[in-house]
């Protein structure tokens, strides 16, 4: 008979985004990407490309369109807001405060990515350092194979 104190792990939900509390970023990132793709590919686009900003041409200049003149654009602007909601709903308190000042979903996603993965230069530097350490890894003269393990 099973103990009443036995802890059952909760399964994932198709209605709630995976929660990220600062641990296991790579796992969360992939789960979150899948969750967002299932919700709407336009939401994914708002995260990858950035928010849609309705504009209009006046003379030779392009200006932002006033909200009162938004028609079909309103739906496209909404994708960024939905993406922000999904991302903030998926974050624990510490991670939320890290991105709470971001203006759009792309900024939020990029901030999390740089915080937990680093920039491409940082990644390249880590790979080079680890490769160098691996290449220099040798057994000392006084060591045996058992000592190495």
mmCIF file of C-alpha atoms in Angstrom:
data_model
loop_
_atom_site.group_PDB
_atom_site.id
_atom_site.type_symbol
_atom_site.label_atom_id
_atom_site.label_comp_id
_atom_site.label_asym_id
_atom_site.label_seq_id
_atom_site.Cartn_x
_atom_site.Cartn_y
_atom_site.Cartn_z
ATOM 1 C CA UNK A 1 0.000 0.000 0.000
ATOM 2 C CA UNK A 2 1.329 3.440 -0.905
ATOM 3 C CA UNK A 3 2.158 5.931 1.784
ATOM 4 C CA UNK A 4 -0.006 9.034 2.057
ATOM 5 C CA UNK A 5 3.188 11.125 2.138
ATOM 6 C CA UNK A 6 4.253 9.885 -1.300
ATOM 7 C CA UNK A 7 4.887 12.854 -3.577
ATOM 8 C CA UNK A 8 3.404 12.636 -7.061
ATOM 9 C CA UNK A 9 5.047 14.913 -9.569
ATOM 10 C CA UNK A 10 2.583 17.171 -11.318
ATOM 11 C CA UNK A 11 2.256 16.755 -15.066
ATOM 12 C CA UNK A 12 2.433 19.604 -17.517
ATOM 13 C CA UNK A 13 -0.648 21.538 -18.481
ATOM 14 C CA UNK A 14 -1.624 22.587 -21.975
ATOM 15 C CA UNK A 15 -3.348 25.630 -20.486
ATOM 16 C CA UNK A 16 -0.554 27.016 -18.293
ATOM 17 C CA UNK A 17 2.998 27.877 -19.340
ATOM 18 C CA UNK A 18 5.879 25.981 -17.702
ATOM 19 C CA UNK A 19 7.098 27.808 -14.580
ATOM 20 C CA UNK A 20 10.677 29.078 -14.429
ATOM 21 C CA UNK A 21 12.137 29.864 -11.022
ATOM 22 C CA UNK A 22 15.746 30.340 -12.110
ATOM 23 C CA UNK A 23 16.740 26.653 -12.268
ATOM 24 C CA UNK A 24 16.917 24.579 -15.456
ATOM 25 C CA UNK A 25 16.747 27.425 -17.962
ATOM 26 C CA UNK A 26 17.508 25.302 -21.049
ATOM 27 C CA UNK A 27 14.736 22.823 -20.233
ATOM 28 C CA UNK A 28 12.298 25.668 -19.531
ATOM 29 C CA UNK A 29 13.246 27.520 -22.712
ATOM 30 C CA UNK A 30 12.462 24.567 -24.967
ATOM 31 C CA UNK A 31 9.214 23.809 -23.103
ATOM 32 C CA UNK A 32 8.218 27.457 -23.314
ATOM 33 C CA UNK A 33 8.971 27.661 -27.040
ATOM 34 C CA UNK A 34 6.730 24.660 -27.658
ATOM 35 C CA UNK A 35 3.981 26.113 -25.446
ATOM 36 C CA UNK A 36 4.090 29.444 -27.302
ATOM 37 C CA UNK A 37 4.082 27.793 -30.741
ATOM 38 C CA UNK A 38 0.988 25.823 -29.766
ATOM 39 C CA UNK A 39 -0.769 28.958 -28.529
ATOM 40 C CA UNK A 40 -0.201 30.946 -31.739
ATOM 41 C CA UNK A 41 2.683 31.313 -34.185
ATOM 42 C CA UNK A 42 2.018 35.056 -34.304
ATOM 43 C CA UNK A 43 2.843 35.223 -30.591
ATOM 44 C CA UNK A 44 6.131 33.440 -31.293
ATOM 45 C CA UNK A 45 6.838 35.978 -34.017
ATOM 46 C CA UNK A 46 6.202 38.860 -31.589
ATOM 47 C CA UNK A 47 8.848 37.365 -29.282
ATOM 48 C CA UNK A 48 11.411 36.660 -31.999
ATOM 49 C CA UNK A 49 10.992 39.779 -34.152
ATOM 50 C CA UNK A 50 9.493 42.286 -31.757
ATOM 51 C CA UNK A 51 6.147 44.038 -31.428
ATOM 52 C CA UNK A 52 4.156 45.229 -34.398
ATOM 53 C CA UNK A 53 3.900 49.029 -34.394
ATOM 54 C CA UNK A 54 1.229 50.455 -36.708
ATOM 55 C CA UNK A 55 2.610 53.268 -38.837
ATOM 56 C CA UNK A 56 1.395 55.562 -41.553
ATOM 57 C CA UNK A 57 3.105 57.767 -44.094
ATOM 58 C CA UNK A 58 2.541 61.502 -43.845
ATOM 59 C CA UNK A 59 4.320 63.357 -46.619
ATOM 60 C CA UNK A 60 7.762 61.792 -46.807
ATOM 61 C CA UNK A 61 7.936 60.630 -43.191
ATOM 62 C CA UNK A 62 6.637 57.511 -41.479
ATOM 63 C CA UNK A 63 4.982 58.117 -38.127
ATOM 64 C CA UNK A 64 3.283 55.917 -35.545
ATOM 65 C CA UNK A 65 -0.435 55.617 -36.178
ATOM 66 C CA UNK A 66 -2.737 56.973 -33.425
ATOM 67 C CA UNK A 67 -4.708 54.271 -31.556
ATOM 68 C CA UNK A 68 -8.001 55.703 -32.715
ATOM 69 C CA UNK A 69 -7.043 54.832 -36.292
ATOM 70 C CA UNK A 70 -6.111 51.214 -35.584
ATOM 71 C CA UNK A 71 -8.426 48.780 -37.310
ATOM 72 C CA UNK A 72 -6.912 45.451 -38.262
ATOM 73 C CA UNK A 73 -3.635 46.548 -36.651
ATOM 74 C CA UNK A 74 -5.189 46.167 -33.186
ATOM 75 C CA UNK A 75 -5.116 42.363 -33.552
ATOM 76 C CA UNK A 76 -1.441 42.399 -34.552
ATOM 77 C CA UNK A 77 -0.478 44.695 -31.665
ATOM 78 C CA UNK A 78 -2.283 42.309 -29.306
ATOM 79 C CA UNK A 79 0.187 39.477 -30.042
ATOM 80 C CA UNK A 80 2.971 41.282 -28.167
ATOM 81 C CA UNK A 81 0.664 41.826 -25.194
ATOM 82 C CA UNK A 82 -0.302 38.153 -25.181
ATOM 83 C CA UNK A 83 3.363 37.170 -25.361
ATOM 84 C CA UNK A 84 4.207 39.438 -22.406
ATOM 85 C CA UNK A 85 1.358 37.866 -20.433
ATOM 86 C CA UNK A 86 2.529 34.327 -21.197
ATOM 87 C CA UNK A 87 6.142 35.104 -20.272
ATOM 88 C CA UNK A 88 5.297 36.880 -17.017
ATOM 89 C CA UNK A 89 2.849 34.113 -16.075
ATOM 90 C CA UNK A 90 5.656 31.593 -16.442
ATOM 91 C CA UNK A 91 8.159 33.340 -14.174
ATOM 92 C CA UNK A 92 8.838 33.051 -10.470
ATOM 93 C CA UNK A 93 9.189 36.256 -8.460
ATOM 94 C CA UNK A 94 12.955 36.752 -8.891
ATOM 95 C CA UNK A 95 12.832 36.137 -12.633
ATOM 96 C CA UNK A 96 9.766 38.353 -12.971
ATOM 97 C CA UNK A 97 11.552 41.300 -11.379
ATOM 98 C CA UNK A 98 14.451 40.748 -13.770
ATOM 99 C CA UNK A 99 12.177 41.474 -16.770
ATOM 100 C CA UNK A 100 9.457 43.643 -15.231
ATOM 101 C CA UNK A 101 10.857 46.863 -16.715
ATOM 102 C CA UNK A 102 11.069 45.511 -20.265
ATOM 103 C CA UNK A 103 8.834 47.268 -22.795
ATOM 104 C CA UNK A 104 7.971 44.284 -24.996
ATOM 105 C CA UNK A 105 8.082 40.490 -25.114
ATOM 106 C CA UNK A 106 11.230 40.368 -27.256
ATOM 107 C CA UNK A 107 13.098 42.435 -24.670
ATOM 108 C CA UNK A 108 11.881 40.107 -21.908
ATOM 109 C CA UNK A 109 12.927 36.971 -23.785
ATOM 110 C CA UNK A 110 16.325 38.423 -24.728
ATOM 111 C CA UNK A 111 16.965 39.532 -21.129
ATOM 112 C CA UNK A 112 16.264 36.030 -19.824
ATOM 113 C CA UNK A 113 18.412 34.490 -22.529
ATOM 114 C CA UNK A 114 21.414 36.750 -21.917
ATOM 115 C CA UNK A 115 21.066 36.324 -18.146
ATOM 116 C CA UNK A 116 20.998 32.528 -18.229
ATOM 117 C CA UNK A 117 22.983 31.700 -21.388
ATOM 118 C CA UNK A 118 25.224 34.718 -21.841
ATOM 119 C CA UNK A 119 25.979 36.428 -25.120
ATOM 120 C CA UNK A 120 27.464 34.574 -28.087
ATOM 121 C CA UNK A 121 30.890 35.927 -27.101
ATOM 122 C CA UNK A 122 30.527 34.502 -23.583
ATOM 123 C CA UNK A 123 29.407 31.123 -24.973
ATOM 124 C CA UNK A 124 32.319 31.045 -27.412
ATOM 125 C CA UNK A 125 34.742 31.921 -24.622
ATOM 126 C CA UNK A 126 33.353 29.136 -22.379
ATOM 127 C CA UNK A 127 33.672 26.585 -25.182
ATOM 128 C CA UNK A 128 37.258 27.653 -25.895
ATOM 129 C CA UNK A 129 38.174 27.486 -22.195
ATOM 130 C CA UNK A 130 36.646 24.029 -21.736
ATOM 131 C CA UNK A 131 38.285 22.750 -24.922
ATOM 132 C CA UNK A 132 41.648 24.097 -23.764
ATOM 133 C CA UNK A 133 41.252 22.497 -20.325
ATOM 134 C CA UNK A 134 40.311 19.184 -21.938
ATOM 135 C CA UNK A 135 43.325 19.283 -24.230
ATOM 136 C CA UNK A 136 45.620 19.994 -21.250
ATOM 137 C CA UNK A 137 44.129 17.192 -19.144
ATOM 138 C CA UNK A 138 46.900 14.684 -18.480
ATOM 139 C CA UNK A 139 47.763 12.230 -15.786
ATOM 140 C CA UNK A 140 50.669 13.276 -13.552
ATOM 141 C CA UNK A 141 53.713 11.008 -13.356
ATOM 142 C CA UNK A 142 52.914 9.935 -9.788
ATOM 143 C CA UNK A 143 49.221 9.180 -10.513
ATOM 144 C CA UNK A 144 47.655 5.883 -11.445
ATOM 145 C CA UNK A 145 44.409 5.310 -13.329
ATOM 146 C CA UNK A 146 42.670 4.615 -10.004
ATOM 147 C CA UNK A 147 43.824 8.019 -8.701
ATOM 148 C CA UNK A 148 42.360 9.720 -11.773
ATOM 149 C CA UNK A 149 38.909 8.253 -11.077
#
